[in-house]
Amino acid sequence: MRRGFGTGLAILLAIAVPAVATTPYDEATDPHAGALRQCFQSQQTDPLGAAATAERILDAQPVRIETQLRALVCLGMAKGTLGEPAAADQAATKVLTLLDLHALPAGEQARARMNAAGILQTIGQPQRATALLERALDAAKADAPGLSQLMMLDSLALLHAADLENNEVAEGYFRQAIELAPMLGAENPMRYYSAALNLVQLGRHDEAMRAFDRAEAMATRPGPGLDQLLYRIRTNRTDVLVARGERDRALAELQTSVLAQQQLRDVQGEAVSWAKLGALQLTAGDTGAALASATAALRLADQGNFINEQRDALKLLVNVHRSRGELAQALGLAQRQHDMELARLRNRNLRTMAALQAQLESQDQVRQVERLQHQNQVQSLRVERADLLRNAAVALLGLVGVVGTAFVLYQRRVNRRLRRWSTLDPLTGLINRREAARRLAAAERDDRRRMVLFLVDADRFKAINDTYGHAAGDRVLVELSTRLQAACRSGDILARWGGEEFVVACPHETLEQATATAERLRSAAVQRPVRLAGDEAWPLSVSIGFAPLPFFPDASSEQWQKALRIADIALYVAKHSGRDAWAGLWGVDGSGVAPQTIGRDLEALARQGRIRLAGSRPMRWQAAAPEAAADAMGGIGMAALPPS
């Protein structure tokens, strides 16, 4: 989903911030107005030239405060584009210092603070940018609503959605902006498109579809750049169609978007469309078409150096090759994906350190550095006067230190790799039971809203091993893990729990959303037979049980193991109701209900309004009684399942 924000939300931020900076402010009286226009026009295409232009303006005398502010903003943006975060941070800091020293009109203050936040966002400091914008918005709300207030709401929504991944907060800012825009005559299809992407991330698909439709209606009007936006809207709208089960319609829309984006030369949008198309083709079992689509997506992403699109295309290619049994190719691509992620984290850390250094510099620190340099020169002279034996000893100690440091670094690298592999299941590549338990415990502590735990069990798996051998069983498990991974969202937890069982944890789901997720997982598994040895094919299906965590909404605290045990009771019911099915238990009112008694008479609890029952077809809820009895006697629920 972050990919959608990368290709959609960033566009609006790129439009909003420079647009404020280049807003006319009585250019007729400013001798530098022409140079400023040139600076902003070239900050992306020629950042070196833009930085030089801004520095010439700042060196000129005299220069109005408003002109200095605009020149500093252009300089900061250009330095950010050049990969010089410390210089960009200094420019943003100077903007804020000038605002503190001079009493400027409220509109000018708002514009300058918004541009300073834009600089911070471009150098990977969304938290500081957000704090700055929130203070500016609070000040702007004291006046009548205006365009600057609207653009602050837009920018805050984008920062929370795209950079901070705080979609609930982002949705509030989007809603305020959408309500304010008609009053100012400033409705924008990009705003509805961005809000729709955020709603998809929240799982609110009906609202997202309405926002997509509104954005599409506005994007069909004549206007520069709207053709590209129109097909990006249609591309990302397919996520909602897939969630609704309208895969054929989603495929048709993606194929249409690809053709249109080729004509429009929208390389980034086309890369996203190919990746989404390949994911659908893989889910449908057409691995040949999926391979071609994923390859096209990676080629376009590499052509434009689009980092998010490169990562998504590589992930898709890994799944395609693994599904085709081409493990060598899958491993090579997975290594490239891993290296890209390490490089991204390393660059982000370097940007943060450089920006922090720029914030902490002061005259006292400069003098301290000068003193240290002087002391270092004195020490160097003393070392030069030392005898040859001492120099040799120091050199030897230095060599030992280098070797020791190299060994420590190598050992740390080995330990990191061992820790990483200790969290993965060696067969499927999914996280293992131990890592899943750690993540569930962390989510249980950090999340105040209910999540849903799904237990997925491959039907008749023992028959596969008995008939075709364990190698065939392993192939079925690898294929099932690939299908489940394609059906999960980016924020879900998917793990191999053991044997033929998998666990999926989905945050922030209602009962209705949980039933849709259960059907999506079941459909993904059953879509086509799995090819075994020779021409043999196995009709793969799964049984699924789910329950929320905490099970009852009024529970003050509840261990995830209890919720998983209740999901296992639901899985037991699905198994005994004919397999290839899902069943769910949903707590409503836990007053007077002991958790260990759940399952002894599910239908009675449902009639009392204590729980709700959900199933893909009529279920034999009374079948849960033996499972509950075993649990009450200290048995582990998953041991009571019927033979696979």
mmCIF file of N, CA, C and O in Angstrom, residues 280-327:
data_model
loop_
_atom_site.group_PDB
_atom_site.id
_atom_site.type_symbol
_atom_site.label_atom_id
_atom_site.label_comp_id
_atom_site.label_asym_id
_atom_site.label_seq_id
_atom_site.Cartn_x
_atom_site.Cartn_y
_atom_site.Cartn_z
ATOM 1 N N LEU A 280 -2.224 -10.482 -9.561
ATOM 2 C CA LEU A 280 -3.501 -11.139 -9.853
ATOM 3 C C LEU A 280 -3.295 -12.386 -10.705
ATOM 4 O O LEU A 280 -3.943 -13.420 -10.490
ATOM 5 N N GLN A 281 -2.408 -12.298 -11.692
ATOM 6 C CA GLN A 281 -2.146 -13.465 -12.548
ATOM 7 C C GLN A 281 -1.529 -14.607 -11.748
ATOM 8 O O GLN A 281 -1.846 -15.775 -11.982
ATOM 9 N N LEU A 282 -0.654 -14.268 -10.798
ATOM 10 C CA LEU A 282 -0.062 -15.302 -9.959
ATOM 11 C C LEU A 282 -1.126 -15.972 -9.102
ATOM 12 O O LEU A 282 -1.155 -17.203 -8.956
ATOM 13 N N THR A 283 -2.017 -15.184 -8.519
ATOM 14 C CA THR A 283 -3.096 -15.738 -7.705
ATOM 15 C C THR A 283 -3.991 -16.652 -8.531
ATOM 16 O O THR A 283 -4.501 -17.661 -8.036
ATOM 17 N N ALA A 284 -4.190 -16.304 -9.826
ATOM 18 C CA ALA A 284 -5.021 -17.120 -10.712
ATOM 19 C C ALA A 284 -4.290 -18.357 -11.226
ATOM 20 O O ALA A 284 -4.881 -19.178 -11.920
ATOM 21 N N GLY A 285 -2.993 -18.492 -10.938
ATOM 22 C CA GLY A 285 -2.240 -19.665 -11.358
ATOM 23 C C GLY A 285 -1.557 -19.538 -12.696
ATOM 24 O O GLY A 285 -0.931 -20.491 -13.164
ATOM 25 N N ASP A 286 -1.645 -18.377 -13.337
ATOM 26 C CA ASP A 286 -0.997 -18.175 -14.639
ATOM 27 C C ASP A 286 0.416 -17.646 -14.394
ATOM 28 O O ASP A 286 0.692 -16.454 -14.526
ATOM 29 N N THR A 287 1.326 -18.552 -14.030
ATOM 30 C CA THR A 287 2.668 -18.112 -13.642
ATOM 31 C C THR A 287 3.462 -17.566 -14.817
ATOM 32 O O THR A 287 4.344 -16.722 -14.623
ATOM 33 N N GLY A 288 3.162 -18.031 -16.044
ATOM 34 C CA GLY A 288 3.869 -17.490 -17.206
ATOM 35 C C GLY A 288 3.547 -16.027 -17.423
ATOM 36 O O GLY A 288 4.451 -15.192 -17.612
ATOM 37 N N ALA A 289 2.251 -15.693 -17.403
ATOM 38 C CA ALA A 289 1.854 -14.290 -17.552
ATOM 39 C C ALA A 289 2.345 -13.461 -16.372
ATOM 40 O O ALA A 289 2.771 -12.308 -16.534
ATOM 41 N N ALA A 290 2.291 -14.025 -15.157
ATOM 42 C CA ALA A 290 2.756 -13.300 -13.970
ATOM 43 C C ALA A 290 4.238 -12.976 -14.076
ATOM 44 O O ALA A 290 4.682 -11.884 -13.699
ATOM 45 N N LEU A 291 5.028 -13.921 -14.604
ATOM 46 C CA LEU A 291 6.466 -13.680 -14.766
ATOM 47 C C LEU A 291 6.721 -12.549 -15.751
ATOM 48 O O LEU A 291 7.558 -11.669 -15.503
ATOM 49 N N ALA A 292 5.975 -12.539 -16.868
ATOM 50 C CA ALA A 292 6.156 -11.468 -17.857
ATOM 51 C C ALA A 292 5.774 -10.116 -17.260
ATOM 52 O O ALA A 292 6.469 -9.108 -17.462
ATOM 53 N N SER A 293 4.669 -10.055 -16.517
ATOM 54 C CA SER A 293 4.225 -8.791 -15.926
ATOM 55 C C SER A 293 5.207 -8.298 -14.879
ATOM 56 O O SER A 293 5.548 -7.106 -14.835
ATOM 57 N N ALA A 294 5.671 -9.202 -14.016
ATOM 58 C CA ALA A 294 6.612 -8.796 -12.971
ATOM 59 C C ALA A 294 7.934 -8.322 -13.565
ATOM 60 O O ALA A 294 8.547 -7.361 -13.080
ATOM 61 N N THR A 295 8.380 -8.979 -14.634
ATOM 62 C CA THR A 295 9.617 -8.565 -15.303
ATOM 63 C C THR A 295 9.468 -7.173 -15.901
ATOM 64 O O THR A 295 10.379 -6.325 -15.811
ATOM 65 N N ALA A 296 8.302 -6.902 -16.518
ATOM 66 C CA ALA A 296 8.046 -5.568 -17.070
ATOM 67 C C ALA A 296 8.023 -4.520 -15.971
ATOM 68 O O ALA A 296 8.554 -3.411 -16.128
ATOM 69 N N ALA A 297 7.418 -4.857 -14.826
ATOM 70 C CA ALA A 297 7.367 -3.908 -13.712
ATOM 71 C C ALA A 297 8.768 -3.567 -13.216
ATOM 72 O O ALA A 297 9.085 -2.395 -12.965
ATOM 73 N N LEU A 298 9.641 -4.582 -13.078
ATOM 74 C CA LEU A 298 11.003 -4.324 -12.592
ATOM 75 C C LEU A 298 11.808 -3.525 -13.609
ATOM 76 O O LEU A 298 12.587 -2.630 -13.244
ATOM 77 N N ARG A 299 11.620 -3.825 -14.906
ATOM 78 C CA ARG A 299 12.358 -3.079 -15.936
ATOM 79 C C ARG A 299 12.004 -1.596 -15.883
ATOM 80 O O ARG A 299 12.883 -0.723 -15.937
ATOM 81 N N LEU A 300 10.725 -1.271 -15.762
ATOM 82 C CA LEU A 300 10.304 0.131 -15.712
ATOM 83 C C LEU A 300 10.758 0.791 -14.416
ATOM 84 O O LEU A 300 11.171 1.960 -14.418
ATOM 85 N N ALA A 301 10.676 0.062 -13.308
ATOM 86 C CA ALA A 301 11.111 0.628 -12.032
ATOM 87 C C ALA A 301 12.607 0.923 -12.050
ATOM 88 O O ALA A 301 13.060 1.956 -11.534
ATOM 89 N N ASP A 302 13.402 0.008 -12.645
ATOM 90 C CA ASP A 302 14.846 0.255 -12.772
ATOM 91 C C ASP A 302 15.119 1.438 -13.698
ATOM 92 O O ASP A 302 16.033 2.236 -13.453
ATOM 93 N N GLN A 303 14.316 1.542 -14.764
ATOM 94 C CA GLN A 303 14.511 2.636 -15.725
ATOM 95 C C GLN A 303 14.356 3.998 -15.067
ATOM 96 O O GLN A 303 15.124 4.925 -15.329
ATOM 97 N N GLY A 304 13.350 4.121 -14.198
ATOM 98 C CA GLY A 304 13.122 5.402 -13.528
ATOM 99 C C GLY A 304 13.737 5.488 -12.148
ATOM 100 O O GLY A 304 13.582 6.506 -11.470
ATOM 101 N N ASN A 305 14.422 4.407 -11.705
ATOM 102 C CA ASN A 305 15.001 4.352 -10.359
ATOM 103 C C ASN A 305 13.948 4.650 -9.297
ATOM 104 O O ASN A 305 14.171 5.398 -8.351
ATOM 105 N N PHE A 306 12.763 4.017 -9.449
ATOM 106 C CA PHE A 306 11.675 4.182 -8.490
ATOM 107 C C PHE A 306 11.844 3.115 -7.408
ATOM 108 O O PHE A 306 11.571 1.938 -7.632
ATOM 109 N N ILE A 307 12.297 3.526 -6.220
ATOM 110 C CA ILE A 307 12.709 2.580 -5.191
ATOM 111 C C ILE A 307 11.547 1.705 -4.717
ATOM 112 O O ILE A 307 11.669 0.472 -4.642
ATOM 113 N N ASN A 308 10.416 2.325 -4.376
ATOM 114 C CA ASN A 308 9.283 1.528 -3.884
ATOM 115 C C ASN A 308 8.819 0.529 -4.923
ATOM 116 O O ASN A 308 8.503 -0.626 -4.617
ATOM 117 N N GLU A 309 8.758 0.958 -6.189
ATOM 118 C CA GLU A 309 8.302 0.069 -7.255
ATOM 119 C C GLU A 309 9.315 -1.060 -7.498
ATOM 120 O O GLU A 309 8.934 -2.189 -7.828
ATOM 121 N N GLN A 310 10.614 -0.756 -7.336
ATOM 122 C CA GLN A 310 11.628 -1.809 -7.466
ATOM 123 C C GLN A 310 11.421 -2.884 -6.402
ATOM 124 O O GLN A 310 11.460 -4.088 -6.694
ATOM 125 N N ARG A 311 11.195 -2.463 -5.161
ATOM 126 C CA ARG A 311 11.005 -3.435 -4.080
ATOM 127 C C ARG A 311 9.772 -4.298 -4.336
ATOM 128 O O ARG A 311 9.798 -5.514 -4.133
ATOM 129 N N ASP A 312 8.662 -3.680 -4.783
ATOM 130 C CA ASP A 312 7.436 -4.446 -5.020
ATOM 131 C C ASP A 312 7.611 -5.430 -6.170
ATOM 132 O O ASP A 312 7.135 -6.570 -6.109
ATOM 133 N N ALA A 313 8.278 -4.987 -7.242
ATOM 134 C CA ALA A 313 8.482 -5.878 -8.385
ATOM 135 C C ALA A 313 9.385 -7.045 -8.002
ATOM 136 O O ALA A 313 9.149 -8.193 -8.406
ATOM 137 N N LEU A 314 10.418 -6.784 -7.210
ATOM 138 C CA LEU A 314 11.307 -7.867 -6.768
ATOM 139 C C LEU A 314 10.563 -8.869 -5.889
ATOM 140 O O LEU A 314 10.724 -10.088 -6.036
ATOM 141 N N LYS A 315 9.734 -8.371 -4.979
ATOM 142 C CA LYS A 315 8.955 -9.265 -4.121
ATOM 143 C C LYS A 315 8.046 -10.151 -4.953
ATOM 144 O O LYS A 315 7.924 -11.354 -4.707
ATOM 145 N N LEU A 316 7.397 -9.547 -5.955
ATOM 146 C CA LEU A 316 6.507 -10.324 -6.824
ATOM 147 C C LEU A 316 7.295 -11.372 -7.609
ATOM 148 O O LEU A 316 6.866 -12.536 -7.733
ATOM 149 N N LEU A 317 8.452 -10.991 -8.146
ATOM 150 C CA LEU A 317 9.261 -11.946 -8.914
ATOM 151 C C LEU A 317 9.726 -13.115 -8.048
ATOM 152 O O LEU A 317 9.780 -14.259 -8.511
ATOM 153 N N VAL A 318 10.075 -12.827 -6.792
ATOM 154 C CA VAL A 318 10.471 -13.908 -5.881
ATOM 155 C C VAL A 318 9.326 -14.907 -5.731
ATOM 156 O O VAL A 318 9.512 -16.122 -5.817
ATOM 157 N N ASN A 319 8.103 -14.406 -5.526
ATOM 158 C CA ASN A 319 6.952 -15.294 -5.363
ATOM 159 C C ASN A 319 6.659 -16.071 -6.640
ATOM 160 O O ASN A 319 6.291 -17.253 -6.588
ATOM 161 N N VAL A 320 6.812 -15.416 -7.792
ATOM 162 C CA VAL A 320 6.546 -16.098 -9.070
ATOM 163 C C VAL A 320 7.533 -17.241 -9.276
ATOM 164 O O VAL A 320 7.148 -18.379 -9.583
ATOM 165 N N HIS A 321 8.831 -16.960 -9.116
ATOM 166 C CA HIS A 321 9.843 -18.000 -9.321
ATOM 167 C C HIS A 321 9.685 -19.135 -8.303
ATOM 168 O O HIS A 321 9.862 -20.309 -8.637
ATOM 169 N N ARG A 322 9.353 -18.783 -7.076
ATOM 170 C CA ARG A 322 9.164 -19.822 -6.067
ATOM 171 C C ARG A 322 7.962 -20.698 -6.423
ATOM 172 O O ARG A 322 8.006 -21.920 -6.275
ATOM 173 N N SER A 323 6.891 -20.067 -6.921
ATOM 174 C CA SER A 323 5.715 -20.836 -7.328
ATOM 175 C C SER A 323 6.027 -21.753 -8.499
ATOM 176 O O SER A 323 5.453 -22.835 -8.624
ATOM 177 N N ARG A 324 6.960 -21.338 -9.370
ATOM 178 C CA ARG A 324 7.343 -22.152 -10.535
ATOM 179 C C ARG A 324 8.424 -23.183 -10.179
ATOM 180 O O ARG A 324 8.894 -23.916 -11.053
ATOM 181 N N GLY A 325 8.833 -23.210 -8.927
ATOM 182 C CA GLY A 325 9.874 -24.145 -8.515
ATOM 183 C C GLY A 325 11.268 -23.715 -8.903
ATOM 184 O O GLY A 325 12.211 -24.504 -8.806
ATOM 185 N N GLU A 326 11.439 -22.447 -9.327
ATOM 186 C CA GLU A 326 12.748 -21.941 -9.759
ATOM 187 C C GLU A 326 13.438 -21.278 -8.571
ATOM 188 O O GLU A 326 13.526 -20.043 -8.465
ATOM 189 N N LEU A 327 13.909 -22.093 -7.650
ATOM 190 C CA LEU A 327 14.386 -21.590 -6.367
ATOM 191 C C LEU A 327 15.686 -20.800 -6.500
ATOM 192 O O LEU A 327 15.926 -19.868 -5.728
#
